[in-house]
Amino acid sequence: METEIELQETYDIMAVCLLAGKIMLQSGAETYRVEDTMMRIAASFGAYQSHPYVTPTGILFSVEGAEPTKTKLIRIVERTTDLEKVASVNGISRKISAGEYTIEQAYKLLKKIDQSGSPYSLWVHVLAAAISSGCFLIMFQGSWGDFFPAFITGGVGFLSLLYFHKLVQIKFFSEFSASLLIGLQAFFFVHIGIGGELDKIIIGSVMPLVPGLLITNAVRDLMAGHLISGLAKGADAFLTAFAIGAGIAVTFSFL
């Protein structure tokens, strides 16, 4: 009976650690941060011999102490950027380390975070992308007269990215299509005389699509010694950059 209780407790600890790791990895956290958080949570609940192995597409987690050693694997399909969820999981992890939460309480809190959507609506995201597009245009020494074209082009481009990704679950296709639409819009604004500098409008409008966090995490993972994750994230960032560049290049080839 005691062995069954110990095994069940081990499974519960693994469930909490895997859920925390899943939320963080899906929300854009670095590989080493995910592994460190999982190990800290396991150690706080008494599982001192834990071994997480994290890649961008999966988490393998093993806990020693129970015979035989228990190992679980989960797949990561969707990855986005939600640093608020990463911060929330880190906050729960610190409170677990301080002994403020039991296994059941921690799991319920993490499950609530996992099931929660974005705190901002779709139109808030689109508005933020539109404003940032105009601001990037100014930052790249564009004129204020091109702010409005970049504002509209960036907002519509980001909205099309979300729509195409929902329509076809292929990241490259949605990014290519969104950048193609951005190039067409920018050319249209310049052609009718509303916009002045085509290159500045395009540069400002595609910036919300650029995988800045992904590139940063790839470099940080490589520096931390996570070579597989770093190379995988670097390849993902390269494909995104290639899709954006290809969409703009196709636009210019036909105009």
Short mmCIF file of N, CA and C in Angstrom, two decimals, residues 32-92:
data_model
loop_
_atom_site.label_atom_id
_atom_site.label_comp_id
_atom_site.label_asym_id
_atom_site.label_seq_id
_atom_site.Cartn_x
_atom_site.Cartn_y
_atom_site.Cartn_z
N TYR A 32 16.46 26.11 -21.41
CA TYR A 32 17.12 25.93 -20.12
C TYR A 32 16.24 26.42 -18.97
N ARG A 33 15.42 27.45 -19.21
CA ARG A 33 14.53 27.96 -18.17
C ARG A 33 13.43 26.93 -17.88
N VAL A 34 12.93 26.27 -18.92
CA VAL A 34 11.91 25.24 -18.73
C VAL A 34 12.47 24.08 -17.92
N GLU A 35 13.65 23.63 -18.27
CA GLU A 35 14.25 22.50 -17.55
C GLU A 35 14.54 22.86 -16.10
N ASP A 36 15.06 24.06 -15.88
CA ASP A 36 15.37 24.48 -14.51
C ASP A 36 14.11 24.59 -13.66
N THR A 37 13.03 25.12 -14.22
CA THR A 37 11.78 25.24 -13.48
C THR A 37 11.23 23.87 -13.12
N MET A 38 11.26 22.93 -14.05
CA MET A 38 10.76 21.58 -13.80
C MET A 38 11.56 20.89 -12.70
N MET A 39 12.87 21.04 -12.73
CA MET A 39 13.72 20.42 -11.70
C MET A 39 13.48 21.04 -10.33
N ARG A 40 13.27 22.34 -10.28
CA ARG A 40 13.04 23.02 -9.01
C ARG A 40 11.69 22.59 -8.40
N ILE A 41 10.67 22.48 -9.26
CA ILE A 41 9.36 22.06 -8.76
C ILE A 41 9.44 20.62 -8.23
N ALA A 42 10.08 19.74 -8.98
CA ALA A 42 10.21 18.34 -8.54
C ALA A 42 10.97 18.24 -7.22
N ALA A 43 12.08 19.00 -7.10
CA ALA A 43 12.86 18.96 -5.86
C ALA A 43 12.07 19.50 -4.68
N SER A 44 11.23 20.49 -4.92
CA SER A 44 10.43 21.07 -3.84
C SER A 44 9.41 20.07 -3.29
N PHE A 45 8.98 19.14 -4.12
CA PHE A 45 8.03 18.11 -3.69
C PHE A 45 8.71 16.82 -3.26
N GLY A 46 10.05 16.85 -3.20
CA GLY A 46 10.78 15.69 -2.70
C GLY A 46 11.40 14.80 -3.75
N ALA A 47 11.19 15.09 -5.01
CA ALA A 47 11.79 14.28 -6.08
C ALA A 47 13.11 14.93 -6.49
N TYR A 48 14.18 14.60 -5.78
CA TYR A 48 15.46 15.28 -5.99
C TYR A 48 16.20 14.77 -7.22
N GLN A 49 15.89 13.55 -7.65
CA GLN A 49 16.55 12.97 -8.82
C GLN A 49 15.61 13.02 -10.01
N SER A 50 15.48 14.20 -10.62
CA SER A 50 14.62 14.37 -11.80
C SER A 50 15.47 14.77 -12.99
N HIS A 51 15.04 14.34 -14.18
CA HIS A 51 15.83 14.57 -15.38
C HIS A 51 14.92 15.01 -16.52
N PRO A 52 14.75 16.32 -16.71
CA PRO A 52 13.96 16.80 -17.85
C PRO A 52 14.83 16.94 -19.10
N TYR A 53 14.25 16.59 -20.23
CA TYR A 53 14.93 16.80 -21.51
C TYR A 53 13.94 17.51 -22.42
N VAL A 54 14.24 18.74 -22.77
CA VAL A 54 13.29 19.60 -23.47
C VAL A 54 13.80 19.94 -24.86
N THR A 55 12.93 19.77 -25.86
CA THR A 55 13.18 20.23 -27.21
C THR A 55 12.01 21.12 -27.62
N PRO A 56 12.11 21.86 -28.71
CA PRO A 56 10.99 22.73 -29.10
C PRO A 56 9.70 21.98 -29.40
N THR A 57 9.78 20.68 -29.67
CA THR A 57 8.58 19.91 -30.05
C THR A 57 8.19 18.84 -29.03
N GLY A 58 8.88 18.77 -27.91
CA GLY A 58 8.52 17.74 -26.94
C GLY A 58 9.28 17.87 -25.64
N ILE A 59 8.72 17.25 -24.58
CA ILE A 59 9.36 17.24 -23.26
C ILE A 59 9.40 15.81 -22.76
N LEU A 60 10.59 15.36 -22.41
CA LEU A 60 10.79 14.04 -21.81
C LEU A 60 11.20 14.25 -20.37
N PHE A 61 10.48 13.60 -19.44
CA PHE A 61 10.73 13.85 -18.02
C PHE A 61 10.80 12.52 -17.28
N SER A 62 11.86 12.37 -16.49
CA SER A 62 12.09 11.13 -15.75
C SER A 62 12.36 11.44 -14.28
N VAL A 63 11.83 10.60 -13.40
CA VAL A 63 12.03 10.76 -11.96
C VAL A 63 12.55 9.45 -11.38
N GLU A 64 13.68 9.51 -10.70
CA GLU A 64 14.23 8.33 -10.04
C GLU A 64 13.70 8.24 -8.61
N GLY A 65 13.87 7.11 -8.01
CA GLY A 65 13.45 6.91 -6.62
C GLY A 65 12.37 5.88 -6.50
N ALA A 66 11.51 5.78 -7.52
CA ALA A 66 10.48 4.74 -7.55
C ALA A 66 10.95 3.66 -8.51
N GLU A 67 10.74 2.41 -8.12
CA GLU A 67 11.17 1.29 -8.96
C GLU A 67 9.99 0.72 -9.72
N PRO A 68 10.06 0.61 -11.03
CA PRO A 68 11.13 1.11 -11.90
C PRO A 68 11.05 2.63 -12.08
N THR A 69 12.11 3.22 -12.62
CA THR A 69 12.12 4.67 -12.85
C THR A 69 11.00 5.07 -13.80
N LYS A 70 10.28 6.13 -13.43
CA LYS A 70 9.13 6.56 -14.20
C LYS A 70 9.54 7.64 -15.21
N THR A 71 9.04 7.51 -16.43
CA THR A 71 9.35 8.46 -17.50
C THR A 71 8.09 8.76 -18.28
N LYS A 72 7.90 10.04 -18.61
CA LYS A 72 6.75 10.46 -19.41
C LYS A 72 7.22 11.40 -20.52
N LEU A 73 6.46 11.39 -21.60
CA LEU A 73 6.76 12.23 -22.76
C LEU A 73 5.49 12.94 -23.20
N ILE A 74 5.60 14.24 -23.49
CA ILE A 74 4.48 14.98 -24.07
C ILE A 74 4.96 15.72 -25.30
N ARG A 75 4.07 15.87 -26.27
CA ARG A 75 4.37 16.56 -27.51
C ARG A 75 3.94 18.02 -27.42
N ILE A 76 4.72 18.90 -28.05
CA ILE A 76 4.39 20.31 -28.13
C ILE A 76 4.13 20.63 -29.61
N VAL A 77 2.89 21.00 -29.91
CA VAL A 77 2.52 21.26 -31.29
C VAL A 77 2.46 22.77 -31.56
N GLU A 78 1.71 23.49 -30.74
CA GLU A 78 1.55 24.93 -30.92
C GLU A 78 2.55 25.69 -30.07
N ARG A 79 3.21 26.68 -30.68
CA ARG A 79 4.13 27.54 -29.94
C ARG A 79 3.82 28.98 -30.29
N THR A 80 3.71 29.81 -29.27
CA THR A 80 3.39 31.21 -29.48
C THR A 80 4.22 32.05 -28.50
N THR A 81 3.89 33.30 -28.37
CA THR A 81 4.59 34.19 -27.44
C THR A 81 3.59 34.75 -26.44
N ASP A 82 3.74 34.34 -25.19
CA ASP A 82 2.88 34.84 -24.11
C ASP A 82 3.71 34.87 -22.84
N LEU A 83 4.48 35.95 -22.70
CA LEU A 83 5.41 36.03 -21.57
C LEU A 83 4.70 36.18 -20.24
N GLU A 84 3.42 36.59 -20.27
CA GLU A 84 2.65 36.68 -19.03
C GLU A 84 2.45 35.30 -18.42
N LYS A 85 2.19 34.29 -19.27
CA LYS A 85 2.05 32.93 -18.78
C LYS A 85 3.38 32.40 -18.23
N VAL A 86 4.46 32.75 -18.91
CA VAL A 86 5.78 32.33 -18.42
C VAL A 86 6.05 32.91 -17.03
N ALA A 87 5.72 34.20 -16.86
CA ALA A 87 5.91 34.85 -15.56
C ALA A 87 5.00 34.23 -14.50
N SER A 88 3.78 33.88 -14.89
CA SER A 88 2.84 33.28 -13.93
C SER A 88 3.34 31.92 -13.45
N VAL A 89 3.85 31.11 -14.37
CA VAL A 89 4.39 29.80 -13.99
C VAL A 89 5.62 29.96 -13.11
N ASN A 90 6.47 30.93 -13.43
CA ASN A 90 7.64 31.19 -12.58
C ASN A 90 7.22 31.61 -11.17
N GLY A 91 6.15 32.42 -11.09
CA GLY A 91 5.65 32.83 -9.78
C GLY A 91 5.14 31.65 -8.97
N ILE A 92 4.40 30.74 -9.62
CA ILE A 92 3.92 29.54 -8.93
C ILE A 92 5.09 28.67 -8.51
#
